[in-house]
Coordinates of C-alpha atoms (C1' of nucleotides) in Angstrom, one line a residue:
Chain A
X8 CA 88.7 144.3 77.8
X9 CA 92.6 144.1 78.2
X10 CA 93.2 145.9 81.2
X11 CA 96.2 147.9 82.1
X12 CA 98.5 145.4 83.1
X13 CA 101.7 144.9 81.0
X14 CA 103.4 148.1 82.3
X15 CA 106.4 146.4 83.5
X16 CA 106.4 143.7 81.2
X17 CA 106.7 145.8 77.9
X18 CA 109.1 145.0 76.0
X19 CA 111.2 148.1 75.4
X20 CA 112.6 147.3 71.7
X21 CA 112.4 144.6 69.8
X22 CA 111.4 141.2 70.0
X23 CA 112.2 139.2 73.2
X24 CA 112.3 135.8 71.7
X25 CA 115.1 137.1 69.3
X26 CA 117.1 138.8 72.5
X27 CA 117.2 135.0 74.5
X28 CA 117.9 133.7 71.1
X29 CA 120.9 135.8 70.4
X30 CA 122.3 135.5 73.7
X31 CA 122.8 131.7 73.0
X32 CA 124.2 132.1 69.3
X33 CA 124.6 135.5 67.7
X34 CA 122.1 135.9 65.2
X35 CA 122.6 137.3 61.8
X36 CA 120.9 140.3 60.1
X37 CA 119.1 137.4 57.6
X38 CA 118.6 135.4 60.9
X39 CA 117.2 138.4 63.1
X40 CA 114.9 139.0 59.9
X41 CA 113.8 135.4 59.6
X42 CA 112.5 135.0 63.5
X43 CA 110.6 138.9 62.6
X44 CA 108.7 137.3 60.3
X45 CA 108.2 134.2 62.5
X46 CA 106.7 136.9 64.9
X47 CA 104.2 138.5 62.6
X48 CA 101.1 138.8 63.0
X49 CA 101.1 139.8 66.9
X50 CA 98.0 138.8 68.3
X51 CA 96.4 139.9 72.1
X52 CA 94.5 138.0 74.7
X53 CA 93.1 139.1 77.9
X54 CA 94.4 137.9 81.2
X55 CA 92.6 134.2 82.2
X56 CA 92.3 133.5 78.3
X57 CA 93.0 129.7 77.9
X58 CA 95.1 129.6 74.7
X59 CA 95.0 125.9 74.6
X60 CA 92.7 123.0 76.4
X61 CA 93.6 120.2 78.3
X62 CA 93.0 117.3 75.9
X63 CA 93.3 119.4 73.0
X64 CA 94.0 117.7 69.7
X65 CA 96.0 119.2 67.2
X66 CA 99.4 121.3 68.4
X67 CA 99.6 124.7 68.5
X68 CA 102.3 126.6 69.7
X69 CA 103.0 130.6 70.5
X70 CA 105.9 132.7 70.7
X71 CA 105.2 135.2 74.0
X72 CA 105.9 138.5 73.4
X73 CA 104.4 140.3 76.2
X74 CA 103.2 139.5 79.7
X75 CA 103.1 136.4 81.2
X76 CA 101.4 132.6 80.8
X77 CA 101.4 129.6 82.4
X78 CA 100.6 125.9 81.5
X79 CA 99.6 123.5 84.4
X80 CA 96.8 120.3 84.9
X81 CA 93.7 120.2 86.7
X82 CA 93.1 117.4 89.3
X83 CA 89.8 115.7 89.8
X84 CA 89.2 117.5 93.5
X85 CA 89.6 120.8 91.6
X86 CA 93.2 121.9 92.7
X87 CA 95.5 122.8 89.6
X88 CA 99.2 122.5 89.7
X89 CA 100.5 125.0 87.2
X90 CA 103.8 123.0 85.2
X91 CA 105.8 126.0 84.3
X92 CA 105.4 129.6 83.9
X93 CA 106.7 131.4 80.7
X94 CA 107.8 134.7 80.5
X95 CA 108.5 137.1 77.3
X96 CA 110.6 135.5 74.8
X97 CA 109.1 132.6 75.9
X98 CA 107.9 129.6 73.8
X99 CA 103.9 128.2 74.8
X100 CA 103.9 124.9 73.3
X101 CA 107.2 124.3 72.0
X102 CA 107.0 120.8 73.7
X103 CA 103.6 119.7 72.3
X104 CA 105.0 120.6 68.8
X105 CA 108.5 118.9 68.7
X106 CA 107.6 115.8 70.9
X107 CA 103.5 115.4 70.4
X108 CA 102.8 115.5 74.1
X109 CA 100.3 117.9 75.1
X110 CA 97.7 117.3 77.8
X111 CA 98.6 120.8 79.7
X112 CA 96.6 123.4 79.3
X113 CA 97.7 127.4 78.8
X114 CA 96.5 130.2 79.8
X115 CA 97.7 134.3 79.8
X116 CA 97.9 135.0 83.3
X117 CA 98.5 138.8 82.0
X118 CA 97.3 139.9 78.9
X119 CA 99.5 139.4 76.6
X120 CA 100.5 139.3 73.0
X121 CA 101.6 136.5 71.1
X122 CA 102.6 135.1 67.4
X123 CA 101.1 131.7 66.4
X124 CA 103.6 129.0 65.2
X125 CA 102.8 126.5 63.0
X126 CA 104.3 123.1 62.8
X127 CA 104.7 123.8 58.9
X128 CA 107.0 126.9 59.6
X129 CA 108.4 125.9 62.4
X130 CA 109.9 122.6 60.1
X131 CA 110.5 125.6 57.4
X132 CA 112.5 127.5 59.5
X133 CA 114.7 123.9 60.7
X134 CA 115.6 123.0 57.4
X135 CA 115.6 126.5 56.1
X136 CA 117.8 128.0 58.8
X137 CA 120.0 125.2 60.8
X138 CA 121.1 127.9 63.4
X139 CA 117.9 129.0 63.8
X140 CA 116.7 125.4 64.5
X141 CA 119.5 124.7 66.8
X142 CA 118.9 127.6 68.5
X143 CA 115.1 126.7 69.5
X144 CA 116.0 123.2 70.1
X145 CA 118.3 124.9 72.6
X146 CA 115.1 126.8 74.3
X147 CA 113.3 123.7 74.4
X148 CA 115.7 121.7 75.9
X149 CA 116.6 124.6 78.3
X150 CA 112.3 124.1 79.1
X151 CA 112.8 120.5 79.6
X152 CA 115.2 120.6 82.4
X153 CA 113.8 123.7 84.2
X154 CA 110.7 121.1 84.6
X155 CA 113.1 119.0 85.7
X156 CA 114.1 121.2 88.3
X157 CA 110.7 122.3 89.2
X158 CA 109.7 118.5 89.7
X159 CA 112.7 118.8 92.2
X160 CA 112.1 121.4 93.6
X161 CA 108.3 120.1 94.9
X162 CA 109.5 116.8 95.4
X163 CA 112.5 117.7 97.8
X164 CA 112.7 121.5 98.9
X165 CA 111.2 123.0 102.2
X166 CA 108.3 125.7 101.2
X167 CA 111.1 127.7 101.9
X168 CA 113.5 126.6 99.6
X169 CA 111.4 126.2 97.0
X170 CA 109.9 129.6 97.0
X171 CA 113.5 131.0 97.3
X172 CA 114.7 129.0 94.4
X173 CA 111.9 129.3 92.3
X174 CA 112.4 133.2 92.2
X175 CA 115.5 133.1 91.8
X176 CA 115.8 131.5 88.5
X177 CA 112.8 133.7 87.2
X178 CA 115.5 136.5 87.8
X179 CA 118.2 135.0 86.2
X180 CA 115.2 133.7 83.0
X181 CA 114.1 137.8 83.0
X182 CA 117.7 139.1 82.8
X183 CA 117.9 136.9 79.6
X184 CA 115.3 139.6 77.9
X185 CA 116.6 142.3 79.7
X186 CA 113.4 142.1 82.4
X187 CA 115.4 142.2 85.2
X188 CA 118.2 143.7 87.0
X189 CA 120.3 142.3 89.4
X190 CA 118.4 143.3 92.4
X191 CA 114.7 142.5 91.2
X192 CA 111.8 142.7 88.8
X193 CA 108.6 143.8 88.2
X194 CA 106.3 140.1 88.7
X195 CA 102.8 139.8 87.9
X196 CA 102.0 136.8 89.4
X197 CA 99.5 136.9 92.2
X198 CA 99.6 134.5 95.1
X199 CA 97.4 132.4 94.3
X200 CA 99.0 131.3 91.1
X201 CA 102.5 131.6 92.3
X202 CA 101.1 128.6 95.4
X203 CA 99.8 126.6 92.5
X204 CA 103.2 126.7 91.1
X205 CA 104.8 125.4 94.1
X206 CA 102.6 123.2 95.3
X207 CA 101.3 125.5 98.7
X208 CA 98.0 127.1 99.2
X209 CA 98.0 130.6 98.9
X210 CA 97.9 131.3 102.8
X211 CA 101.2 129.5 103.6
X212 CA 102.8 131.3 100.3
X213 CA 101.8 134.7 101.8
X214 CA 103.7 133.7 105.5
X215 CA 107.1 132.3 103.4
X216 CA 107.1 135.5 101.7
X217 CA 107.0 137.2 105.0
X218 CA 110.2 134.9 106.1
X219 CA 111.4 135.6 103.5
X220 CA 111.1 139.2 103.7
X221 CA 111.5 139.4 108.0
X222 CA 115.1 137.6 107.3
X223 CA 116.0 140.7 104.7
X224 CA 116.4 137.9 101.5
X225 CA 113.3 139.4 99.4
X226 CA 110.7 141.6 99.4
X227 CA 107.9 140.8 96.9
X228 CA 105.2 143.4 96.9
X229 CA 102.8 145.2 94.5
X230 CA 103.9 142.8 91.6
X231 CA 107.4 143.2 92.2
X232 CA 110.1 140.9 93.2
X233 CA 113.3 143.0 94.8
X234 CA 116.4 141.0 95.8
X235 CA 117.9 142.2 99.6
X236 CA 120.7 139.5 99.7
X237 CA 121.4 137.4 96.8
X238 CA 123.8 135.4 98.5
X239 CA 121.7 134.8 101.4
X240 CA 119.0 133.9 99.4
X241 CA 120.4 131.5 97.5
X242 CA 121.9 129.7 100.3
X243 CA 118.2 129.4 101.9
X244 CA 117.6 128.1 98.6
X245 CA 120.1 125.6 98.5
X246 CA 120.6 127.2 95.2
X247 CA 123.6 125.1 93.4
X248 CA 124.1 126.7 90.5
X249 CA 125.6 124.1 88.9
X250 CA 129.7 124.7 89.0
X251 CA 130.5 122.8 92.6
X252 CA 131.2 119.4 91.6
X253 CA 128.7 117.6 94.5
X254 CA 129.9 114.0 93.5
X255 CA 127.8 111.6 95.4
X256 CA 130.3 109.4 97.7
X257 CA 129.5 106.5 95.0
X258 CA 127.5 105.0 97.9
X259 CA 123.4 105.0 98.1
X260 CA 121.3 103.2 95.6
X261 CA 121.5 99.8 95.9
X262 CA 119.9 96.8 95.2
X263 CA 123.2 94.5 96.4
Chain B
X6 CA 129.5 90.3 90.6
X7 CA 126.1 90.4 89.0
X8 CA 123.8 89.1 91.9
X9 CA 121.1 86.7 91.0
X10 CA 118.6 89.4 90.4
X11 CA 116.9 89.9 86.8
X12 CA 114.4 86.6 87.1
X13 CA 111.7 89.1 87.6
X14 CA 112.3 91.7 85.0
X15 CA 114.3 89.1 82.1
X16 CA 112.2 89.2 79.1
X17 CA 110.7 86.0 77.6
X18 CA 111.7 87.0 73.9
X19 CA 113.0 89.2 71.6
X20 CA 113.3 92.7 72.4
X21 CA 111.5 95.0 75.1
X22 CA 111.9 98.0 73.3
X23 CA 111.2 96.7 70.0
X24 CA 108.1 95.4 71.7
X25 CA 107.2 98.5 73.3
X26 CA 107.4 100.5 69.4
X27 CA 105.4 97.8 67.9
X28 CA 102.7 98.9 69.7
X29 CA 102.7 102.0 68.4
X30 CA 103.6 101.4 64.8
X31 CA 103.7 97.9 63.4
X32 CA 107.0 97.1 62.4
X33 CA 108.4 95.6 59.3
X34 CA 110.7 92.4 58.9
X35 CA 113.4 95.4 57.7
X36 CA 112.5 98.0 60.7
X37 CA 112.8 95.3 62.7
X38 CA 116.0 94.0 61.6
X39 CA 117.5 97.8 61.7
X40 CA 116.3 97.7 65.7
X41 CA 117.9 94.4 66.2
X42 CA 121.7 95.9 65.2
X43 CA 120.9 99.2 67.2
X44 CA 120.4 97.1 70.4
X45 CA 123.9 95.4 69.8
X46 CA 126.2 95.0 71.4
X47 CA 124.6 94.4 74.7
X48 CA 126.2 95.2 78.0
X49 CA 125.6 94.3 81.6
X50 CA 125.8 96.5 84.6
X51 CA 125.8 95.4 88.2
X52 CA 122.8 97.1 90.1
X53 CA 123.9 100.6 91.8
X54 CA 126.8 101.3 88.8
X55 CA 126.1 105.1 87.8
X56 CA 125.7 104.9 83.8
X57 CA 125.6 108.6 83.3
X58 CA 127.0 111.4 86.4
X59 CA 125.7 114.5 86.9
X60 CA 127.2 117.3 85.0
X61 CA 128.6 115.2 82.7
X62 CA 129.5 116.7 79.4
X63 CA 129.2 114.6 76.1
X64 CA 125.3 112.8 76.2
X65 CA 124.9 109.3 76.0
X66 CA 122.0 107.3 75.6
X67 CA 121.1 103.5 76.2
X68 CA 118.8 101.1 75.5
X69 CA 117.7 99.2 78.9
X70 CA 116.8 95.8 77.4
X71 CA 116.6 93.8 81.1
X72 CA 116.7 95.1 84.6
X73 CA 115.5 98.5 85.9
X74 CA 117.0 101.8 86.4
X75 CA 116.6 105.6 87.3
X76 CA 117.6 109.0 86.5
X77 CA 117.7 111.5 89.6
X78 CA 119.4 114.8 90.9
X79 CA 121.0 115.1 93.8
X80 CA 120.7 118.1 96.4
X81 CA 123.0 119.6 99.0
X82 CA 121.6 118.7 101.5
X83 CA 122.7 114.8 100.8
X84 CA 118.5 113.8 99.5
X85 CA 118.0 112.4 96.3
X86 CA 114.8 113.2 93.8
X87 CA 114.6 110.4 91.4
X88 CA 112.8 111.8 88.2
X89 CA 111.8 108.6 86.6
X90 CA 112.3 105.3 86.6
X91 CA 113.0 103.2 83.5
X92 CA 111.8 99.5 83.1
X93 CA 112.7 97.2 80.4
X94 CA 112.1 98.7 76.6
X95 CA 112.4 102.6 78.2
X96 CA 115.8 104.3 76.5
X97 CA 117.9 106.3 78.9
X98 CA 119.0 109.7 78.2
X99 CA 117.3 109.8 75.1
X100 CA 115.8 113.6 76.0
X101 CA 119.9 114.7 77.0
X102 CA 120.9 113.6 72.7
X103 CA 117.1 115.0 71.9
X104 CA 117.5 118.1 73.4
X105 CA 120.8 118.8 74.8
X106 CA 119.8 118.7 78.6
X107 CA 121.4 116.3 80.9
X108 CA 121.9 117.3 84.0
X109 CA 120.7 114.2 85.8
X110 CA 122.4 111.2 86.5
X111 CA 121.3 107.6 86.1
X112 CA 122.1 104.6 87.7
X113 CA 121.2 101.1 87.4
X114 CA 118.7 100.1 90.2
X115 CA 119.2 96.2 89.6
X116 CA 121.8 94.4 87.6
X117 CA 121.1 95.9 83.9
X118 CA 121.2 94.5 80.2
X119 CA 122.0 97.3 78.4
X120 CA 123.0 99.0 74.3
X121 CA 124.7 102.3 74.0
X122 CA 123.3 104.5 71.3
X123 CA 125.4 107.1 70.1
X124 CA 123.7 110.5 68.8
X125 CA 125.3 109.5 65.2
X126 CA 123.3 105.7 64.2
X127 CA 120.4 108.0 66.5
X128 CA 120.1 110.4 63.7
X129 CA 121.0 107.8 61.0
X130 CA 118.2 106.0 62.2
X131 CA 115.7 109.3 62.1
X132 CA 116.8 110.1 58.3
X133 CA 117.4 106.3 57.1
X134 CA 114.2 104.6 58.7
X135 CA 111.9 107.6 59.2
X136 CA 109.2 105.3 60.9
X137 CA 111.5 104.4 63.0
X138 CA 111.9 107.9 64.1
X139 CA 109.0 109.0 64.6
X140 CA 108.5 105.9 66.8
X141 CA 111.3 106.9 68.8
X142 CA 110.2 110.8 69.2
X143 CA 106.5 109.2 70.4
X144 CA 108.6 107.2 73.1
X145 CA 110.6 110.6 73.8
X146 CA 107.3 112.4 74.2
X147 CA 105.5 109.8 76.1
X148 CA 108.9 110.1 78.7
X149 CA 108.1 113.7 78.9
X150 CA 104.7 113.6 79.9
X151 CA 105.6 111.2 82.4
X152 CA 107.9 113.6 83.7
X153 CA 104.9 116.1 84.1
X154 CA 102.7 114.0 85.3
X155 CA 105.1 112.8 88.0
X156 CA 105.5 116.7 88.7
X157 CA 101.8 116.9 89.2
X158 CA 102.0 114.0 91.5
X159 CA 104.3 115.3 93.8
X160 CA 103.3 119.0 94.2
X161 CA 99.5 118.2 94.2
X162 CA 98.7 114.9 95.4
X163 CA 98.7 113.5 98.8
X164 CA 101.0 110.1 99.6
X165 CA 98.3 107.9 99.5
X166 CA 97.3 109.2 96.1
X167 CA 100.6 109.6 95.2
X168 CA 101.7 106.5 95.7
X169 CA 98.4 104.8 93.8
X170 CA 98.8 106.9 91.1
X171 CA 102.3 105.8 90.6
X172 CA 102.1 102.2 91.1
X173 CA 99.6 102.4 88.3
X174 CA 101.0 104.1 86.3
X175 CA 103.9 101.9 86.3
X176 CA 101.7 98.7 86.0
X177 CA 100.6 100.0 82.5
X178 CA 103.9 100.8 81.1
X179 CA 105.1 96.9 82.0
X180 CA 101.7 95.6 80.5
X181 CA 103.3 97.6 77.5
X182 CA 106.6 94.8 77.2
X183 CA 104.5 92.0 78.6
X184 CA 105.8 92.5 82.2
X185 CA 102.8 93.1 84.1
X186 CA 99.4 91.9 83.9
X187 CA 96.1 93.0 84.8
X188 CA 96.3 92.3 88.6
X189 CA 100.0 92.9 89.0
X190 CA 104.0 92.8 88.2
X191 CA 107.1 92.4 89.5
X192 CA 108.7 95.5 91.2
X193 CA 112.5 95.4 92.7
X194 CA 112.1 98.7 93.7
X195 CA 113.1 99.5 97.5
X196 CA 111.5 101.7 99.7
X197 CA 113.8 104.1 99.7
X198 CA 114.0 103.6 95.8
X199 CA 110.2 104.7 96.0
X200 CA 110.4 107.1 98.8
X201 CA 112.9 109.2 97.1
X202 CA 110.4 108.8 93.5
X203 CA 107.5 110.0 95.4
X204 CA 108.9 112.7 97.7
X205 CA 108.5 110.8 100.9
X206 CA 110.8 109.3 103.5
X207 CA 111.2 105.1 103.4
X208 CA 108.9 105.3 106.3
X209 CA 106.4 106.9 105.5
X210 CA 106.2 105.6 102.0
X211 CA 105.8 101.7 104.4
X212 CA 102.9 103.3 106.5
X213 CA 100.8 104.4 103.3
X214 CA 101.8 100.8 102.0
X215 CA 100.4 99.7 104.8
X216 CA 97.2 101.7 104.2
X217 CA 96.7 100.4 101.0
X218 CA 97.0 96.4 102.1
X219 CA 94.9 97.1 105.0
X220 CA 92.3 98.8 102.3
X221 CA 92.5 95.7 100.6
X222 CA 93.7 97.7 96.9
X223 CA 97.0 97.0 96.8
X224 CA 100.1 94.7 98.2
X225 CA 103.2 95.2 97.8
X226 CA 105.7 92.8 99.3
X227 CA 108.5 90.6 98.3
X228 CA 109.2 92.3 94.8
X229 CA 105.8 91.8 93.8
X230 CA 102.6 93.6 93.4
X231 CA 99.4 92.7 93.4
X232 CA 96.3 95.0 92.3
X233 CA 93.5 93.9 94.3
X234 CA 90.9 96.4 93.7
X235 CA 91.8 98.2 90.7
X236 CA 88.5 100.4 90.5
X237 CA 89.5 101.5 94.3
X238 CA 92.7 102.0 93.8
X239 CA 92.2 104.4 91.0
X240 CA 89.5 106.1 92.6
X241 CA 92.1 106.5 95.8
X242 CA 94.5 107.9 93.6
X243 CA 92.2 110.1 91.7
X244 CA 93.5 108.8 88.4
X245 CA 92.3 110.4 85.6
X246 CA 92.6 108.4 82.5
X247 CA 92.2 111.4 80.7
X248 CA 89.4 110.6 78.8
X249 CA 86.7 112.9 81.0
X250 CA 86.2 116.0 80.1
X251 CA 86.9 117.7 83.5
X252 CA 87.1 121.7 81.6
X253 CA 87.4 124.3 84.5
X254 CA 84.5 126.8 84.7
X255 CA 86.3 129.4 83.1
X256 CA 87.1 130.6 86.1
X257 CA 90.7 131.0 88.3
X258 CA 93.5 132.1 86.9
X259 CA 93.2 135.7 86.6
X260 CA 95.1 139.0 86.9
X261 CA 92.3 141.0 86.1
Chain C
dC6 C1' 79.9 154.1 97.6
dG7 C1' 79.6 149.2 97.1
dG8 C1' 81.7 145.1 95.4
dC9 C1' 85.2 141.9 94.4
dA10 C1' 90.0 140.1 94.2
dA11 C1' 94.3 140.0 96.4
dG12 C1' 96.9 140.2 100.6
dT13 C1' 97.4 139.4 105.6
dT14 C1' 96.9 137.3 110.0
dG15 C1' 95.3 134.0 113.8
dA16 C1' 94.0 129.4 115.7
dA17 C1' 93.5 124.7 115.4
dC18 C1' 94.3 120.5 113.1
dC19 C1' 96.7 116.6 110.7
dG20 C1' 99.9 114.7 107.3
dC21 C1' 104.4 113.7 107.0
dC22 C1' 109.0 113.8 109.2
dT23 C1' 112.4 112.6 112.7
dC24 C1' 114.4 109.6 115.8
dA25 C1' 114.6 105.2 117.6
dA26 C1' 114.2 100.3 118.1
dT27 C1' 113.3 95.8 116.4
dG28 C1' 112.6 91.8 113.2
dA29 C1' 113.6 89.2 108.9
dC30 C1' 116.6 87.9 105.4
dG31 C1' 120.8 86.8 102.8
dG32 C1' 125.7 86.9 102.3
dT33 C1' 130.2 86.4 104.4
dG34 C1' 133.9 84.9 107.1
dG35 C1' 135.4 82.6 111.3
Chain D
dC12 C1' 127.8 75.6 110.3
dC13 C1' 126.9 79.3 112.8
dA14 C1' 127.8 84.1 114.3
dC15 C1' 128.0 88.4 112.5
dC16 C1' 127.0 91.8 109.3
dG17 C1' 124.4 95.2 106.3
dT18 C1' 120.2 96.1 104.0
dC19 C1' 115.4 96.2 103.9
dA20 C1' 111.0 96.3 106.2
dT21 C1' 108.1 97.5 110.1
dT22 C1' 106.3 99.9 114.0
dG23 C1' 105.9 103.5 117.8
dA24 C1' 106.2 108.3 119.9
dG25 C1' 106.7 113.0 119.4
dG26 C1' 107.3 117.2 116.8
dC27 C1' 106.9 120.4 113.0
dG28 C1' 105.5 122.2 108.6
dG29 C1' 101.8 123.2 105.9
dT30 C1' 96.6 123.1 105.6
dT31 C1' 92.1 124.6 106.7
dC32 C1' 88.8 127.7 108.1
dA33 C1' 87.8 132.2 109.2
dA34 C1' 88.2 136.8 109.8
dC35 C1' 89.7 141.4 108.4
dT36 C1' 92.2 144.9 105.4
dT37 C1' 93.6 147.1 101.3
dG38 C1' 93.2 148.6 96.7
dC39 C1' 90.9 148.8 92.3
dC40 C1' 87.0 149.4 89.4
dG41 C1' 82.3 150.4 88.3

DNA sequence: CGGCAAGTTGAACCGCCTCAATGACGGTGG
DNA sequence: CCACCGTCATTGAGGCGGTTCAACTTGCCG
C-alpha cells in the first residue's frame, strides 16, 4: 500500500544518518562500516503508520532513512501538538532510549524506511566505538535544543515568525543530508500537520503562507518549500542565528 | 545583600535533591554519604544573579538545594521565554554536561543555595556509584519530559488551561521534596516570572488568575497557593495523568 | 465519473495583547 | 518618621491576531 510519495525524499547514495554524522566528526572507513550495519535490515511503513504509542512501555528507537515522521501528544479535546518532526538521517526515539522518557507518540507522515535500534546495540556501539557514541550523543543533544527552540518559538513568536523560523531551520536540518539547496526543498508536510506543529489551525497556516508568499519571502507549494529572500525571511523570523552577542542589559528578573 | 526571602522554599532537613532520588531508588547510608560531598560546598546567590549566560561556552551544572530558579532564552525583540523553572532538589544544566546543549541561560529567581558539579565527579559518580547514575539520568529524563509537556502547554492549550496545568504540575514536583501539600505550596514566582513561563503577558496571566479564584479552584496570592478544588482544576486544565488510554482512531496524520 | 483529502478564501467572533491608570507594599533617604 | 521610590498586582477600554464555521476549488485515485 505504500504509495508514491518519497520522490524527493530519496536518498540519492548512501545512508543519511552517516552523511549528518560525518559532517560533525569525519567518520572512518571501520566507522562508516559500523553505522551500515547499524542500518541493516531496512524496513518500510506506510504513511499514518504509528511506529510507537503514546504510553508505550519498553523503548524503541529508529534510524530514518527515507521520508519523513513526526512525534507529538494528543490532548483530551482531540487536538494533537506534534513535538518535532524528523527528517532523513534522523533519529525516532533517540530520547526515549538514552533518558527513558517516552510518552510521545511516532508516526511516518510519508512512507518511509527505517532501521530498528536496540538499546543493546546501541550501548555496543558506545563502548565499542567512543566516536561513534559521541557522535549520536551529539544528534541527540542537537534534538534536545531544537525542542527547545520549538517550545520558544510557540511560546513567543507571532504565527508569522514562527512559521518563517520554523522552515528555515528545516532548510538548514535538510542541507545537512544534502536534501536541500540553498534556495528550497522538496517538503512533504501538508498543512494540516505543519499547523499542528506550530500550534495554528490549518486555515490560519494556509493565509501566513500567503504573507509569506505575497511579501516575496517563500513560496511553499505542491510539497515544496522555495526560498525568494533569505535575508528577508529571516529577519521576519527574527531568525538569530546564534553569532550576535544579544547580552540582556543585566536588568529584568527580579525578585529584589 | 541576600534579602529575607528563602522562608518559604528553606528545606526542613537534609537534602532536597537527595530527597527527591530517594524516591526513586532508596538510597544507601554509602549512596547517601557520596550525595552529601557532591552537594558541598554550597554557595548562595542573590535573587536575579545570572548563574549560566547565553552562549556560554564550557557547561556547568548545579545543584539548587534552596531557593528557586529558571532557565530561559531570550529573543530580539527584548521578550523572554522561560523554559522551566527549577525548585529545590531540581539540578540546573544538567542536560547542557548530558548532552552538550546549552544555549539557555539561567538565573536565580530568589536568593539561591546552590553546589557546582563539574562534568568530571558527574561522570565519576555515573561509573563509581552506578545507582546513583541512573538516578540522576531518571531526574535528567523526567526534566525532559517536562520540557515537552510545557511545549504542549503552550502551543495547544488555552491560558486558563495553561495556567492550571502548570500550577499543577508544579504542586506535584514540590510534594516530591516535601514543599507542597495536597491543597497547596509556596510559590515566589511573579507574574511576569509566570507570564513569560506560560507565553502570556503579566496581565493577562492576573485576569485568568482572577478566573480561577472567582471559580473557586485555585488562589494565588501573597506567595502562596492554595488548591481549592483540585478535581475542577484538573478537569479545567484538561490534565491528563496519563494513565487513560486516550489512543486516536487511527485516523489523522496522513499523506496518503 | 464520483469521492475524498488538501488547499483556498470569506465573514464573524473572541481570546489575548496593548496602552493606561491606580492601589498596595516595602525599602530608602531626607 | 515620613515622603518618595520601584516593583508587583489589579482593573478598564480598545484593537488585533488567530479561531471557527462554512463554502468552494483543485488534484488524485479508484
Amino acid at each position: 500500500m505504500l504509495s508514491s510519495m518519497a520522490r524527493g525524499t530519496m536518498m540519492l547514495d548512501g545512508s543519511a544518518f552517516a552523511r549528518k554524522l560525518s559532517q560533525f566528526i569525519p567518520l572512518n572507513e571501520r566507522e562508516l562500516a559500523k553505522l551500515a550495519t547499524l542500518e541493516r535490515p531496512s524496513q518500510p511503513f506506510a504513511s499514518g503508520t504509528e511506529l510507537v504509542y503514546e504510553h508505550e512501555i519498553g523503548h524503541r528507537a529508529f534510524i530514518l532513512q527515507q521520508g519523513w515522521a513526526c512525534s507529538y501528544k494528543l490532548l483530551a479535546d482531540g487536538g494533537r501538538q506534534i513535538i518535532d518532526v524528523a527528517v532523513p538521517g534522523d533519529v525516532l526515539g533517540l530520547r526515549s532510549i538514552l533518558l527513558r522518557t517516552s510518552d510521545q507518540a511516532v508516526a511516518a507522515v510519508t512512507d518511509i524506511a527505517v532501521a530498528e535500534v536496540t538499546e543493546r546495540t546501541l550501548t555496543q556501539t558506545f563502548y565499542g566505538e567512543s566516536r561513534l557514541g559521541t557522535a549520536i550523543l551529539w544528534a541527540a543533544s542537537r534534538d534536545q535544543a531544537m525542542v527547545v527552540e520549538h517550545l520558544v518559538n510557540l511560546g513567543r513568536r507571532s504565527a508569522l515568525a514562527r512559521t518563517a523560523h520554523f522552515l528555515i531551520e528545516l532548510g538548514l536540518r535538510l542541507q545537512l543530508v544534502g536534501l536541500a539547496s540553498e534556495d528550497g526543498y522538496a517538503c512533504p508536510l501538508t498543512q494540516y500537520v505543519l499547523g499542528d506543529t506550530l500550534g495554528l489551525t490549518a486555515v490560519h497556516l494556509n493565509r501566513v503562507l500567503r504573507q509569506l508568499r505575497d511579501r516575496r519571502l517563500l513560496v511553499m507549494q505542491k510539497g515544496h518549500v522555495r526560498i525568494l529572500d533569505s535575508a528577508g525571511l529571516r529577519s521576519a523570523a527574527g531568525y538569530n542565528s546564534g553569532y550576535l552577542d544579544e547580552r540582556p542589559t543585566e536588568a529584568s528578573l527580579t525578585t529584589p
